[in-house]
CSV table of N, CA and C in Angstrom, one decimal:
chain,number,residue,atom,x,y,z
Q,1,LEU,N,0.9,-36.5,-39.8
Q,1,LEU,CA,1.4,-36.7,-38.5
Q,1,LEU,C,0.4,-37.3,-37.5
Q,2,SER,N,-0.9,-37.1,-37.8
Q,2,SER,CA,-1.9,-37.6,-36.9
Q,2,SER,C,-1.9,-39.1,-36.8
Q,3,TYR,N,-1.3,-39.8,-37.8
Q,3,TYR,CA,-1.2,-41.2,-37.8
Q,3,TYR,C,0.0,-41.7,-37.0
Q,4,PHE,N,0.8,-40.8,-36.6
Q,4,PHE,CA,2.0,-41.1,-35.7
Q,4,PHE,C,1.9,-40.4,-34.4
Q,5,LEU,N,0.7,-40.1,-34.0
Q,5,LEU,CA,0.6,-39.3,-32.7
Q,5,LEU,C,1.2,-40.0,-31.5
Q,6,ASP,N,1.2,-41.3,-31.5
Q,6,ASP,CA,1.8,-42.0,-30.4
Q,6,ASP,C,3.3,-41.9,-30.3
Q,7,ARG,N,3.9,-41.3,-31.4
Q,7,ARG,CA,5.4,-41.2,-31.4
Q,7,ARG,C,5.8,-39.7,-31.5
Q,8,THR,N,4.9,-38.8,-31.2
Q,8,THR,CA,5.3,-37.4,-31.3
Q,8,THR,C,5.1,-36.8,-29.9
Q,9,THR,N,5.8,-35.7,-29.7
Q,9,THR,CA,5.8,-35.0,-28.4
Q,9,THR,C,4.9,-33.7,-28.5
Q,10,TYR,N,5.0,-33.1,-29.7
Q,10,TYR,CA,4.2,-31.9,-30.0
Q,10,TYR,C,3.4,-32.0,-31.2
Q,11,PHE,N,2.3,-31.4,-31.2
Q,11,PHE,CA,1.4,-31.3,-32.4
Q,11,PHE,C,0.9,-29.9,-32.5
Q,12,PRO,N,1.5,-29.1,-33.4
Q,12,PRO,CA,1.0,-27.7,-33.4
Q,12,PRO,C,-0.5,-27.6,-33.8
Q,13,ILE,N,-1.2,-26.7,-33.1
Q,13,ILE,CA,-2.6,-26.5,-33.4
Q,13,ILE,C,-2.6,-25.7,-34.7
Q,14,LEU,N,-3.5,-26.1,-35.6
Q,14,LEU,CA,-3.7,-25.3,-36.8
Q,14,LEU,C,-4.8,-24.4,-36.6
Q,15,LEU,N,-4.6,-23.1,-36.9
Q,15,LEU,CA,-5.6,-22.1,-36.7
Q,15,LEU,C,-6.0,-21.4,-38.1
Q,16,MET,N,-7.2,-21.6,-38.5
Q,16,MET,CA,-7.7,-20.8,-39.7
Q,16,MET,C,-8.5,-19.6,-39.2
Q,17,TYR,N,-7.9,-18.5,-39.4
Q,17,TYR,CA,-8.6,-17.3,-39.0
Q,17,TYR,C,-8.9,-16.4,-40.2
Q,18,ALA,N,-10.1,-16.1,-40.4
Q,18,ALA,CA,-10.5,-15.3,-41.6
Q,18,ALA,C,-12.0,-14.8,-41.4
Q,19,VAL,N,-12.4,-13.9,-42.2
Q,19,VAL,CA,-13.7,-13.4,-42.3
Q,19,VAL,C,-14.6,-14.5,-42.8
Q,20,PRO,N,-15.9,-14.5,-42.6
Q,20,PRO,CA,-16.8,-15.5,-43.2
Q,20,PRO,C,-16.6,-15.7,-44.7
Q,21,GLU,N,-17.0,-16.8,-45.2
Q,21,GLU,CA,-17.0,-17.2,-46.6
Q,21,GLU,C,-15.6,-17.3,-47.2
Q,22,ARG,N,-14.7,-17.8,-46.4
Q,22,ARG,CA,-13.4,-18.0,-47.0
Q,22,ARG,C,-13.1,-19.5,-47.1
Q,23,GLY,N,-14.0,-20.4,-46.8
Q,23,GLY,CA,-13.8,-21.8,-46.9
Q,23,GLY,C,-13.3,-22.6,-45.7
Q,24,LYS,N,-13.3,-21.9,-44.5
Q,24,LYS,CA,-12.8,-22.6,-43.3
Q,24,LYS,C,-13.5,-23.9,-43.0
Q,25,THR,N,-14.8,-23.8,-43.1
Q,25,THR,CA,-15.6,-25.1,-42.7
Q,25,THR,C,-15.3,-26.1,-43.8
Q,26,ARG,N,-15.3,-25.8,-45.0
Q,26,ARG,CA,-15.0,-26.7,-46.1
Q,26,ARG,C,-13.6,-27.4,-45.9
Q,27,ILE,N,-12.6,-26.6,-45.7
Q,27,ILE,CA,-11.2,-27.1,-45.4
Q,27,ILE,C,-11.2,-28.0,-44.2
Q,28,GLY,N,-11.9,-27.5,-43.2
Q,28,GLY,CA,-12.0,-28.3,-41.9
Q,28,GLY,C,-12.7,-29.7,-42.1
Q,29,ARG,N,-13.7,-29.7,-42.9
Q,29,ARG,CA,-14.4,-31.0,-43.2
Q,29,ARG,C,-13.4,-31.9,-44.0
Q,30,ALA,N,-12.7,-31.4,-44.9
Q,30,ALA,CA,-11.7,-32.2,-45.7
Q,30,ALA,C,-10.7,-32.8,-44.7
Q,31,TRP,N,-10.2,-31.9,-43.8
Q,31,TRP,CA,-9.2,-32.3,-42.8
Q,31,TRP,C,-9.8,-33.4,-41.9
Q,32,ARG,N,-11.0,-33.2,-41.5
Q,32,ARG,CA,-11.7,-34.2,-40.6
Q,32,ARG,C,-11.8,-35.6,-41.3
Q,33,HIS,N,-12.0,-35.6,-42.6
Q,33,HIS,CA,-12.2,-36.8,-43.3
Q,33,HIS,C,-10.9,-37.6,-43.6
Q,34,THR,N,-9.8,-36.9,-43.4
Q,34,THR,CA,-8.5,-37.6,-43.6
Q,34,THR,C,-7.6,-37.7,-42.4
Q,35,VAL,N,-7.8,-36.9,-41.4
Q,35,VAL,CA,-7.0,-37.0,-40.2
Q,35,VAL,C,-7.5,-38.3,-39.4
Q,36,ARG,N,-6.6,-38.9,-38.6
Q,36,ARG,CA,-6.9,-40.1,-37.9
Q,36,ARG,C,-7.9,-39.8,-36.8
Q,37,ARG,N,-9.0,-40.5,-36.8
Q,37,ARG,CA,-10.1,-40.4,-35.8
Q,37,ARG,C,-10.7,-38.9,-35.8
Q,38,GLY,N,-11.0,-38.4,-36.9
Q,38,GLY,CA,-11.4,-37.0,-37.0
Q,38,GLY,C,-12.9,-36.8,-36.6
Q,39,ILE,N,-13.0,-35.7,-35.8
Q,39,ILE,CA,-14.4,-35.3,-35.4
Q,39,ILE,C,-14.5,-33.8,-35.6
Q,40,GLN,N,-15.7,-33.3,-36.0
Q,40,GLN,CA,-15.9,-31.9,-36.2
Q,40,GLN,C,-17.1,-31.5,-35.3
Q,41,THR,N,-16.9,-30.3,-34.7
Q,41,THR,CA,-18.0,-29.8,-33.8
Q,41,THR,C,-18.0,-28.3,-33.8
Q,42,VAL,N,-19.1,-27.7,-33.5
Q,42,VAL,CA,-19.3,-26.3,-33.3
Q,42,VAL,C,-19.5,-25.9,-31.9
Q,43,SER,N,-19.1,-26.8,-31.0
Q,43,SER,CA,-19.3,-26.7,-29.6
Q,43,SER,C,-18.0,-26.9,-28.8
Q,44,LEU,N,-17.9,-26.2,-27.7
Q,44,LEU,CA,-16.7,-26.4,-26.8
Q,44,LEU,C,-17.2,-27.0,-25.5
Q,45,ARG,N,-18.2,-27.8,-25.5
Q,45,ARG,CA,-18.6,-28.4,-24.2
Q,45,ARG,C,-17.6,-29.3,-23.6
Q,46,GLU,N,-17.3,-29.0,-22.4
Q,46,GLU,CA,-16.2,-29.7,-21.6
Q,46,GLU,C,-16.3,-31.2,-21.7
Q,47,ALA,N,-17.4,-31.8,-21.4
Q,47,ALA,CA,-17.5,-33.2,-21.3
Q,47,ALA,C,-17.2,-33.9,-22.6
Q,48,PHE,N,-17.7,-33.3,-23.7
Q,48,PHE,CA,-17.5,-33.8,-25.0
Q,48,PHE,C,-16.0,-33.7,-25.4
Q,49,LEU,N,-15.4,-32.6,-25.2
Q,49,LEU,CA,-14.0,-32.4,-25.5
Q,49,LEU,C,-13.1,-33.4,-24.8
Q,50,LEU,N,-13.4,-33.6,-23.5
Q,50,LEU,CA,-12.6,-34.5,-22.7
Q,50,LEU,C,-12.8,-36.0,-23.1
Q,51,ARG,N,-14.0,-36.3,-23.4
Q,51,ARG,CA,-14.2,-37.7,-23.9
Q,51,ARG,C,-13.6,-37.9,-25.3
Q,52,ALA,N,-13.7,-37.0,-26.2
Q,52,ALA,CA,-13.1,-37.1,-27.5
Q,52,ALA,C,-11.6,-37.2,-27.4
Q,53,ALA,N,-11.0,-36.5,-26.5
Q,53,ALA,CA,-9.5,-36.5,-26.4
Q,53,ALA,C,-9.1,-37.7,-25.6
Q,54,GLU,N,-9.6,-38.0,-24.5
Q,54,GLU,CA,-9.1,-39.1,-23.6
Q,54,GLU,C,-9.5,-40.5,-24.2
Q,55,ASP,N,-10.8,-40.6,-24.5
Q,55,ASP,CA,-11.3,-42.0,-24.9
Q,55,ASP,C,-11.1,-42.3,-26.3
Q,56,HIS,N,-11.2,-41.3,-27.2
Q,56,HIS,CA,-11.2,-41.5,-28.6
Q,56,HIS,C,-9.8,-41.1,-29.3
Q,57,GLN,N,-9.1,-40.3,-28.5
Q,57,GLN,CA,-7.8,-39.7,-29.1
Q,57,GLN,C,-8.1,-39.1,-30.4
Q,58,ALA,N,-9.1,-38.3,-30.5
Q,58,ALA,CA,-9.6,-37.8,-31.7
Q,58,ALA,C,-8.8,-36.6,-32.2
Q,59,GLY,N,-8.8,-36.4,-33.6
Q,59,GLY,CA,-8.4,-35.2,-34.2
Q,59,GLY,C,-9.6,-34.3,-34.2
Q,60,LEU,N,-9.5,-33.1,-33.6
Q,60,LEU,CA,-10.7,-32.3,-33.5
Q,60,LEU,C,-10.6,-31.1,-34.4
Q,61,PHE,N,-11.7,-30.9,-35.2
Q,61,PHE,CA,-11.9,-29.7,-35.9
Q,61,PHE,C,-13.0,-28.9,-35.2
Q,62,LEU,N,-12.6,-27.8,-34.6
Q,62,LEU,CA,-13.5,-26.9,-33.8
Q,62,LEU,C,-13.8,-25.7,-34.6
Q,63,ASP,N,-15.0,-25.6,-35.1
Q,63,ASP,CA,-15.4,-24.6,-36.0
Q,63,ASP,C,-16.3,-23.6,-35.2
Q,64,ILE,N,-15.7,-22.6,-34.6
Q,64,ILE,CA,-16.3,-21.7,-33.7
Q,64,ILE,C,-16.2,-20.2,-34.2
Q,65,VAL,N,-17.3,-19.5,-34.2
Q,65,VAL,CA,-17.2,-18.1,-34.7
Q,65,VAL,C,-16.3,-17.2,-33.9
Q,66,ASP,N,-16.5,-17.3,-32.6
Q,66,ASP,CA,-15.6,-16.5,-31.7
Q,66,ASP,C,-15.0,-17.5,-30.7
Q,67,LEU,N,-13.9,-18.1,-31.1
Q,67,LEU,CA,-13.3,-19.2,-30.4
Q,67,LEU,C,-12.9,-18.7,-29.0
Q,68,ALA,N,-12.2,-17.6,-28.9
Q,68,ALA,CA,-11.7,-17.2,-27.6
Q,68,ALA,C,-12.8,-16.9,-26.6
Q,69,GLU,N,-13.8,-16.2,-27.0
Q,69,GLU,CA,-14.9,-15.9,-26.1
Q,69,GLU,C,-15.7,-17.2,-25.7
Q,70,THR,N,-15.9,-18.1,-26.6
Q,70,THR,CA,-16.6,-19.4,-26.4
Q,70,THR,C,-15.8,-20.2,-25.4
Q,71,ALA,N,-14.5,-20.3,-25.6
Q,71,ALA,CA,-13.6,-21.1,-24.7
Q,71,ALA,C,-13.7,-20.5,-23.3
Q,72,ARG,N,-13.6,-19.2,-23.2
Q,72,ARG,CA,-13.7,-18.6,-21.9
Q,72,ARG,C,-15.0,-18.8,-21.2
Q,73,ARG,N,-16.1,-18.7,-21.9
Q,73,ARG,CA,-17.5,-18.9,-21.4
Q,73,ARG,C,-17.7,-20.4,-21.0
Q,74,GLU,N,-17.2,-21.3,-21.7
Q,74,GLU,CA,-17.3,-22.8,-21.5
Q,74,GLU,C,-16.3,-23.3,-20.5
Q,75,ARG,N,-15.3,-22.5,-20.2
Q,75,ARG,CA,-14.2,-22.9,-19.3
Q,75,ARG,C,-13.4,-24.1,-19.8
Q,76,THR,N,-13.1,-24.0,-21.1
Q,76,THR,CA,-12.4,-25.1,-21.7
Q,76,THR,C,-11.0,-24.6,-22.3
Q,77,GLU,N,-10.6,-23.4,-21.9
Q,77,GLU,CA,-9.3,-22.9,-22.4
Q,77,GLU,C,-8.2,-23.9,-22.1
Q,78,ASP,N,-8.2,-24.5,-20.9
Q,78,ASP,CA,-7.1,-25.4,-20.5
Q,78,ASP,C,-7.0,-26.6,-21.4
Q,79,ILE,N,-8.2,-27.1,-21.9
Q,79,ILE,CA,-8.2,-28.2,-22.8
Q,79,ILE,C,-7.6,-27.8,-24.1
Q,80,LEU,N,-7.9,-26.7,-24.6
Q,80,LEU,CA,-7.3,-26.2,-25.9
Q,80,LEU,C,-5.8,-26.0,-25.7
Q,81,LEU,N,-5.4,-25.4,-24.7
Q,81,LEU,CA,-4.0,-25.2,-24.4
Q,81,LEU,C,-3.2,-26.5,-24.3
Q,82,GLY,N,-3.8,-27.5,-23.8
Q,82,GLY,CA,-3.2,-28.8,-23.6
Q,82,GLY,C,-3.1,-29.7,-24.8
Q,83,ARG,N,-3.9,-29.4,-25.8
Q,83,ARG,CA,-3.9,-30.2,-27.0
Q,83,ARG,C,-2.5,-30.2,-27.7
Q,84,PHE,N,-1.7,-29.2,-27.5
Q,84,PHE,CA,-0.5,-29.0,-28.2
Q,84,PHE,C,0.7,-30.0,-27.8
Q,85,GLU,N,0.7,-30.4,-26.5
Q,85,GLU,CA,1.9,-31.1,-26.0
Q,85,GLU,C,1.5,-32.5,-25.4
Q,86,GLU,N,2.2,-33.5,-25.8
Q,86,GLU,CA,2.0,-34.8,-25.3
Q,86,GLU,C,2.2,-34.9,-23.8
Q,87,GLY,N,1.4,-35.6,-23.1
Q,87,GLY,CA,1.6,-35.6,-21.6
Q,87,GLY,C,0.7,-34.6,-20.8
Q,88,GLU,N,0.2,-33.6,-21.5
Q,88,GLU,CA,-0.6,-32.6,-20.8
Q,88,GLU,C,-1.9,-33.3,-20.4
Q,89,LYS,N,-2.2,-33.0,-19.1
Q,89,LYS,CA,-3.5,-33.4,-18.5
Q,89,LYS,C,-4.2,-32.3,-17.9
Q,90,VAL,N,-5.5,-32.3,-17.9
Q,90,VAL,CA,-6.3,-31.3,-17.2
Q,90,VAL,C,-7.1,-31.9,-16.1
Q,91,PRO,N,-7.1,-31.3,-15.0
Q,91,PRO,CA,-7.9,-31.8,-13.8
Q,91,PRO,C,-9.3,-31.4,-13.8
Q,92,ARG,N,-10.2,-32.3,-13.4
Q,92,ARG,CA,-11.6,-32.0,-13.2
Q,92,ARG,C,-12.0,-32.8,-11.9
Q,93,VAL,N,-12.7,-32.1,-11.1
Q,93,VAL,CA,-13.3,-32.7,-9.9
Q,93,VAL,C,-14.5,-33.5,-10.3
Q,94,VAL,N,-14.5,-34.8,-10.1
Q,94,VAL,CA,-15.6,-35.7,-10.6
Q,94,VAL,C,-16.4,-36.2,-9.4
Q,95,ASP,N,-15.9,-36.2,-8.2
Q,95,ASP,CA,-16.6,-36.8,-7.1
Q,95,ASP,C,-16.2,-36.0,-5.8
Q,96,PRO,N,-16.9,-34.8,-5.6
Q,96,PRO,CA,-16.5,-34.0,-4.5
Q,96,PRO,C,-16.5,-34.7,-3.1
Q,97,LYS,N,-17.4,-35.7,-3.0
Q,97,LYS,CA,-17.5,-36.4,-1.7
Q,97,LYS,C,-16.4,-37.3,-1.4
Q,98,ALA,N,-15.5,-37.6,-2.4
Q,98,ALA,CA,-14.5,-38.6,-2.2
Q,98,ALA,C,-13.3,-38.0,-1.4
Q,99,GLY,N,-13.2,-36.7,-1.2
Q,99,GLY,CA,-12.2,-36.2,-0.4
Q,99,GLY,C,-11.0,-35.7,-1.2
Q,100,ALA,N,-10.1,-35.0,-0.5
Q,100,ALA,CA,-9.0,-34.4,-1.2
Q,100,ALA,C,-8.2,-35.4,-2.0
Q,101,PHE,N,-7.9,-35.0,-3.2
Q,101,PHE,CA,-7.1,-35.8,-4.2
Q,101,PHE,C,-7.8,-37.0,-4.8
Q,102,LEU,N,-8.7,-37.6,-4.0
Q,102,LEU,CA,-9.5,-38.7,-4.6
Q,102,LEU,C,-10.7,-38.2,-5.4
Q,103,ASP,N,-11.0,-36.9,-5.3
Q,103,ASP,CA,-12.2,-36.4,-6.0
Q,103,ASP,C,-11.8,-35.9,-7.4
Q,104,THR,N,-10.6,-36.0,-7.8
Q,104,THR,CA,-10.1,-35.4,-9.1
Q,104,THR,C,-9.6,-36.4,-10.0
Q,105,LYS,N,-10.0,-36.2,-11.3
Q,105,LYS,CA,-9.6,-37.1,-12.4
Q,105,LYS,C,-8.7,-36.2,-13.3
Q,106,TYR,N,-7.6,-36.7,-13.9
Q,106,TYR,CA,-6.8,-36.0,-14.8
Q,106,TYR,C,-7.0,-36.6,-16.2
Q,107,TYR,N,-7.4,-35.7,-17.1
Q,107,TYR,CA,-7.7,-36.2,-18.5
Q,107,TYR,C,-6.6,-35.8,-19.4
Q,108,LYS,N,-6.2,-36.8,-20.2
Q,108,LYS,CA,-5.2,-36.6,-21.3
Q,108,LYS,C,-5.9,-35.8,-22.4
Q,109,VAL,N,-5.3,-34.7,-22.9
Q,109,VAL,CA,-6.0,-33.9,-23.9
Q,109,VAL,C,-5.2,-33.7,-25.2
Q,110,PHE,N,-4.0,-34.3,-25.3
Q,110,PHE,CA,-3.1,-34.1,-26.4
Q,110,PHE,C,-3.7,-34.7,-27.7
Q,111,GLY,N,-3.6,-34.0,-28.8
Q,111,GLY,CA,-4.1,-34.5,-30.1
Q,111,GLY,C,-4.1,-33.5,-31.2
Q,112,PRO,N,-4.3,-33.9,-32.4
Q,112,PRO,CA,-4.4,-33.0,-33.5
Q,112,PRO,C,-5.6,-32.1,-33.4
Q,113,THR,N,-5.4,-30.8,-33.7
Q,113,THR,CA,-6.4,-29.9,-33.5
Q,113,THR,C,-6.4,-28.9,-34.7
Q,114,LEU,N,-7.5,-28.6,-35.3
Q,114,LEU,CA,-7.7,-27.6,-36.3
Q,114,LEU,C,-8.8,-26.7,-35.8
Q,115,LEU,N,-8.5,-25.4,-35.6
Q,115,LEU,CA,-9.4,-24.4,-35.2
Q,115,LEU,C,-9.9,-23.5,-36.3
Q,116,GLY,N,-11.1,-23.2,-36.4
Q,116,GLY,CA,-11.6,-22.2,-37.4
Q,116,GLY,C,-12.4,-21.2,-36.6
Q,117,SER,N,-12.0,-19.9,-36.9
Q,117,SER,CA,-12.6,-18.8,-36.1
Q,117,SER,C,-12.7,-17.6,-37.0
Q,118,ASN,N,-13.7,-16.8,-36.8
Q,118,ASN,CA,-13.9,-15.5,-37.6
Q,118,ASN,C,-13.3,-14.4,-36.8
Q,119,LYS,N,-13.0,-14.6,-35.5
Q,119,LYS,CA,-12.4,-13.6,-34.7
Q,119,LYS,C,-11.0,-14.0,-34.2
Q,120,PRO,N,-10.2,-13.0,-33.9
Q,120,PRO,CA,-8.8,-13.3,-33.5
Q,120,PRO,C,-8.8,-14.0,-32.1
Q,121,ILE,N,-7.7,-14.7,-31.9
Q,121,ILE,CA,-7.4,-15.3,-30.5
Q,121,ILE,C,-6.1,-14.7,-30.0
Q,122,GLN,N,-5.9,-14.8,-28.7
Q,122,GLN,CA,-4.8,-14.2,-28.1
Q,122,GLN,C,-3.9,-15.2,-27.5
Q,123,GLU,N,-2.8,-14.7,-26.9
Q,123,GLU,CA,-1.8,-15.6,-26.2
Q,123,GLU,C,-2.5,-16.1,-25.0
Q,124,PRO,N,-2.1,-17.2,-24.4
Q,124,PRO,CA,-1.1,-18.1,-24.9
Q,124,PRO,C,-1.5,-19.1,-25.9
Q,125,LEU,N,-2.8,-19.2,-26.3
Q,125,LEU,CA,-3.2,-20.2,-27.3
Q,125,LEU,C,-2.5,-19.9,-28.6
Q,126,LEU,N,-2.4,-18.6,-29.0
Q,126,LEU,CA,-1.9,-18.2,-30.3
Q,126,LEU,C,-0.4,-18.7,-30.4
Q,127,SER,N,0.3,-18.8,-29.4
Q,127,SER,CA,1.7,-19.2,-29.5
Q,127,SER,C,1.8,-20.7,-29.7
Q,128,ARG,N,0.7,-21.5,-29.6
Q,128,ARG,CA,0.7,-22.9,-29.8
Q,128,ARG,C,0.2,-23.2,-31.2
Q,129,CYS,N,-0.1,-22.2,-32.0
Q,129,CYS,CA,-0.8,-22.3,-33.3
Q,129,CYS,C,0.1,-22.0,-34.5
Q,130,LEU,N,-0.1,-22.7,-35.6
Q,130,LEU,CA,0.3,-22.3,-36.9
Q,130,LEU,C,-0.9,-21.7,-37.5
Q,131,VAL,N,-0.8,-20.4,-37.8
Q,131,VAL,CA,-1.9,-19.6,-38.3
Q,131,VAL,C,-1.9,-19.4,-39.8
Q,132,PHE,N,-3.1,-19.7,-40.4
Q,132,PHE,CA,-3.2,-19.4,-41.8
Q,132,PHE,C,-4.6,-18.8,-42.1
Q,133,SER,N,-4.6,-18.0,-43.1
Q,133,SER,CA,-5.9,-17.4,-43.5
Q,133,SER,C,-6.2,-17.8,-44.9
Q,134,PRO,N,-7.3,-18.5,-45.1
Q,134,PRO,CA,-7.7,-18.9,-46.5
Q,134,PRO,C,-7.9,-17.6,-47.3
Q,135,PRO,N,-7.3,-17.5,-48.5
Q,135,PRO,CA,-7.6,-16.3,-49.3
Q,135,PRO,C,-8.9,-16.3,-49.9
Q,136,GLU,N,-9.4,-15.1,-50.3
Q,136,GLU,CA,-10.6,-15.0,-51.1
Q,136,GLU,C,-10.4,-15.7,-52.4
Q,137,SER,N,-11.4,-16.4,-52.8
Q,137,SER,CA,-11.3,-17.2,-54.1
Q,137,SER,C,-12.5,-16.8,-55.0
Q,138,THR,N,-12.2,-16.8,-56.3
Q,138,THR,CA,-13.2,-16.6,-57.3
Q,138,THR,C,-13.6,-17.9,-57.9
Q,139,ARG,N,-12.9,-19.0,-57.6
Q,139,ARG,CA,-13.2,-20.3,-58.1
Q,139,ARG,C,-14.5,-20.8,-57.5
Q,140,SER,N,-15.1,-21.7,-58.3
Q,140,SER,CA,-16.4,-22.4,-57.8
Q,140,SER,C,-16.0,-23.8,-57.4
Q,141,PHE,N,-16.6,-24.3,-56.3
Q,141,PHE,CA,-16.3,-25.6,-55.8
Q,141,PHE,C,-17.6,-26.4,-55.8
Q,142,PRO,N,-18.1,-27.0,-56.9
Q,142,PRO,CA,-19.4,-27.6,-57.0
Q,142,PRO,C,-19.5,-28.9,-56.2
Q,143,ASN,N,-18.4,-29.6,-55.9
Q,143,ASN,CA,-18.6,-30.9,-55.2
Q,143,ASN,C,-18.6,-30.7,-53.7
Q,144,ASP,N,-19.4,-31.4,-53.1
Q,144,ASP,CA,-19.5,-31.4,-51.6
Q,144,ASP,C,-18.2,-32.2,-51.1
Q,145,VAL,N,-17.8,-31.7,-49.9
Q,145,VAL,CA,-16.7,-32.5,-49.2
Q,145,VAL,C,-17.4,-33.6,-48.5
Q,146,SER,N,-17.0,-34.8,-48.7
Q,146,SER,CA,-17.6,-36.0,-48.1
Q,146,SER,C,-16.6,-37.0,-47.6
Q,147,GLU,N,-17.1,-37.8,-46.7
Q,147,GLU,CA,-16.2,-38.9,-46.1
Q,147,GLU,C,-15.7,-39.8,-47.2
Q,148,ALA,N,-16.6,-40.1,-48.2
Q,148,ALA,CA,-16.2,-41.0,-49.3
Q,148,ALA,C,-15.1,-40.4,-50.1
Q,149,GLY,N,-15.1,-39.1,-50.3
Q,149,GLY,CA,-14.1,-38.4,-51.1
Q,149,GLY,C,-12.7,-38.5,-50.4
Q,150,GLY,N,-12.6,-38.7,-49.1
Q,150,GLY,CA,-11.3,-38.8,-48.5
Q,150,GLY,C,-10.9,-40.2,-48.2
Q,151,LEU,N,-11.7,-41.1,-48.5
Q,151,LEU,CA,-11.5,-42.5,-48.1
Q,151,LEU,C,-10.2,-43.1,-48.7
Q,152,ALA,N,-10.0,-42.8,-50.0
Q,152,ALA,CA,-8.8,-43.4,-50.6
Q,152,ALA,C,-7.5,-42.9,-49.9
Q,153,LEU,N,-7.5,-41.6,-49.6
Q,153,LEU,CA,-6.3,-41.0,-49.0
Q,153,LEU,C,-6.2,-41.6,-47.5
Q,154,LYS,N,-7.3,-41.7,-46.8
Q,154,LYS,CA,-7.3,-42.2,-45.5
Q,154,LYS,C,-6.8,-43.6,-45.5
Q,155,ASN,N,-7.2,-44.4,-46.4
Q,155,ASN,CA,-6.7,-45.8,-46.5
Q,155,ASN,C,-5.2,-45.9,-46.7
Q,156,ARG,N,-4.7,-45.0,-47.6
Q,156,ARG,CA,-3.2,-44.9,-47.8
Q,156,ARG,C,-2.5,-44.5,-46.5
Q,157,LEU,N,-3.1,-43.6,-45.8
Q,157,LEU,CA,-2.4,-43.1,-44.5
Q,157,LEU,C,-2.4,-44.2,-43.5
Q,158,VAL,N,-3.5,-45.0,-43.4
Q,158,VAL,CA,-3.5,-46.2,-42.5
Q,158,VAL,C,-2.5,-47.2,-42.9
Q,159,ALA,N,-2.4,-47.5,-44.2
Q,159,ALA,CA,-1.4,-48.4,-44.7
Q,159,ALA,C,0.0,-47.9,-44.4
Q,160,MET,N,0.3,-46.6,-44.5
Q,160,MET,CA,1.6,-46.0,-44.2
Q,160,MET,C,1.9,-46.2,-42.7
Q,161,ARG,N,0.9,-46.0,-41.8
Q,161,ARG,CA,1.1,-46.2,-40.4
Q,161,ARG,C,1.5,-47.7,-40.2
Q,162,ALA,N,0.8,-48.6,-40.8
Q,162,ALA,CA,1.1,-50.0,-40.6
Q,162,ALA,C,2.5,-50.4,-41.1
Q,163,ARG,N,2.9,-49.8,-42.3
Q,163,ARG,CA,4.2,-50.1,-42.8
Q,163,ARG,C,5.3,-49.6,-41.9
Q,164,ASN,N,5.1,-48.5,-41.2
Q,164,ASN,CA,6.1,-47.9,-40.4
Q,164,ASN,C,6.0,-48.1,-38.9
Q,165,MET,N,5.2,-49.1,-38.5
Q,165,MET,CA,5.2,-49.5,-37.1
Q,165,MET,C,6.6,-49.9,-36.7
Q,166,GLY,N,7.1,-49.4,-35.6
Q,166,GLY,CA,8.4,-49.8,-35.1
Q,166,GLY,C,9.6,-49.1,-35.8
Q,167,VAL,N,9.3,-48.3,-36.9
Q,167,VAL,CA,10.4,-47.6,-37.6
Q,167,VAL,C,10.4,-46.2,-36.9
Q,168,PRO,N,11.6,-45.8,-36.5
Q,168,PRO,CA,11.7,-44.5,-35.8
Q,168,PRO,C,11.4,-43.3,-36.8
Q,169,LEU,N,10.8,-42.3,-36.3
Q,169,LEU,CA,10.6,-41.1,-37.1
Q,169,LEU,C,12.0,-40.4,-37.3
Q,170,PRO,N,12.2,-39.7,-38.4
Q,170,PRO,CA,13.4,-39.0,-38.6
Q,170,PRO,C,13.7,-38.0,-37.6
Q,171,ALA,N,14.9,-37.8,-37.2
Q,171,ALA,CA,15.3,-36.8,-36.2
Q,171,ALA,C,15.4,-35.4,-37.0
Q,172,VAL,N,14.8,-34.4,-36.4
Q,172,VAL,CA,14.8,-33.1,-37.1
Q,172,VAL,C,15.4,-32.0,-36.1
Q,173,GLN,N,16.0,-31.0,-36.6
Q,173,GLN,CA,16.5,-29.9,-35.8
Q,173,GLN,C,15.3,-29.0,-35.5
Q,174,LYS,N,15.3,-28.4,-34.3
Q,174,LYS,CA,14.4,-27.4,-33.9
Q,174,LYS,C,14.7,-26.1,-34.7
Q,175,ARG,N,13.8,-25.6,-35.4
Q,175,ARG,CA,14.1,-24.5,-36.3
Q,175,ARG,C,13.9,-23.1,-35.6
Q,176,TYR,N,13.1,-23.1,-34.6
Q,176,TYR,CA,12.8,-21.8,-33.9
Q,176,TYR,C,12.9,-21.9,-32.4
Q,177,GLY,N,13.2,-20.8,-31.8
Q,177,GLY,CA,13.2,-20.8,-30.3
Q,177,GLY,C,11.8,-20.8,-29.8
Q,178,GLY,N,11.6,-21.1,-28.5
Q,178,GLY,CA,10.3,-21.1,-27.9
Q,178,GLY,C,9.5,-22.2,-28.4
Q,179,ARG,N,8.1,-22.0,-28.4
Q,179,ARG,CA,7.3,-23.1,-28.9
Q,179,ARG,C,7.4,-23.2,-30.4
């Protein structure tokens, strides 16, 4: 779906919530290497998130131990909440001397988002998420997750986007009430 972002209204936030050592970072890296314009970070710095969203239209994998507390401390909760719905913008005062209304810039923040956290998150962010917990595994995964490993799939996804330019997405029924 990240390859058709310009034709979607909603993009549910994916939330991986589990104790350490369940493969969240590894799964996130694989996602980053295949999602359109993927970026991975362990920071919720406001300036970076706004630039990645507005300028790069990036798919963000945010790998944060305590996501809720970090977002509260960094004052980036509104950015995370806005990633879910197309058209959402968050205001930031960029030039206080410019005067009322001229001092503020509105940043577009909609985009694919994968969150990894070891601690639970609360509403309203939780209501915008599809939550899954990677199960404990006894399997061994000797190969590193790399950009080269996802390149063939990424190339196919780009080709799919090109083949379907101008073709409407299928209409689907809303399955649930609310978000």
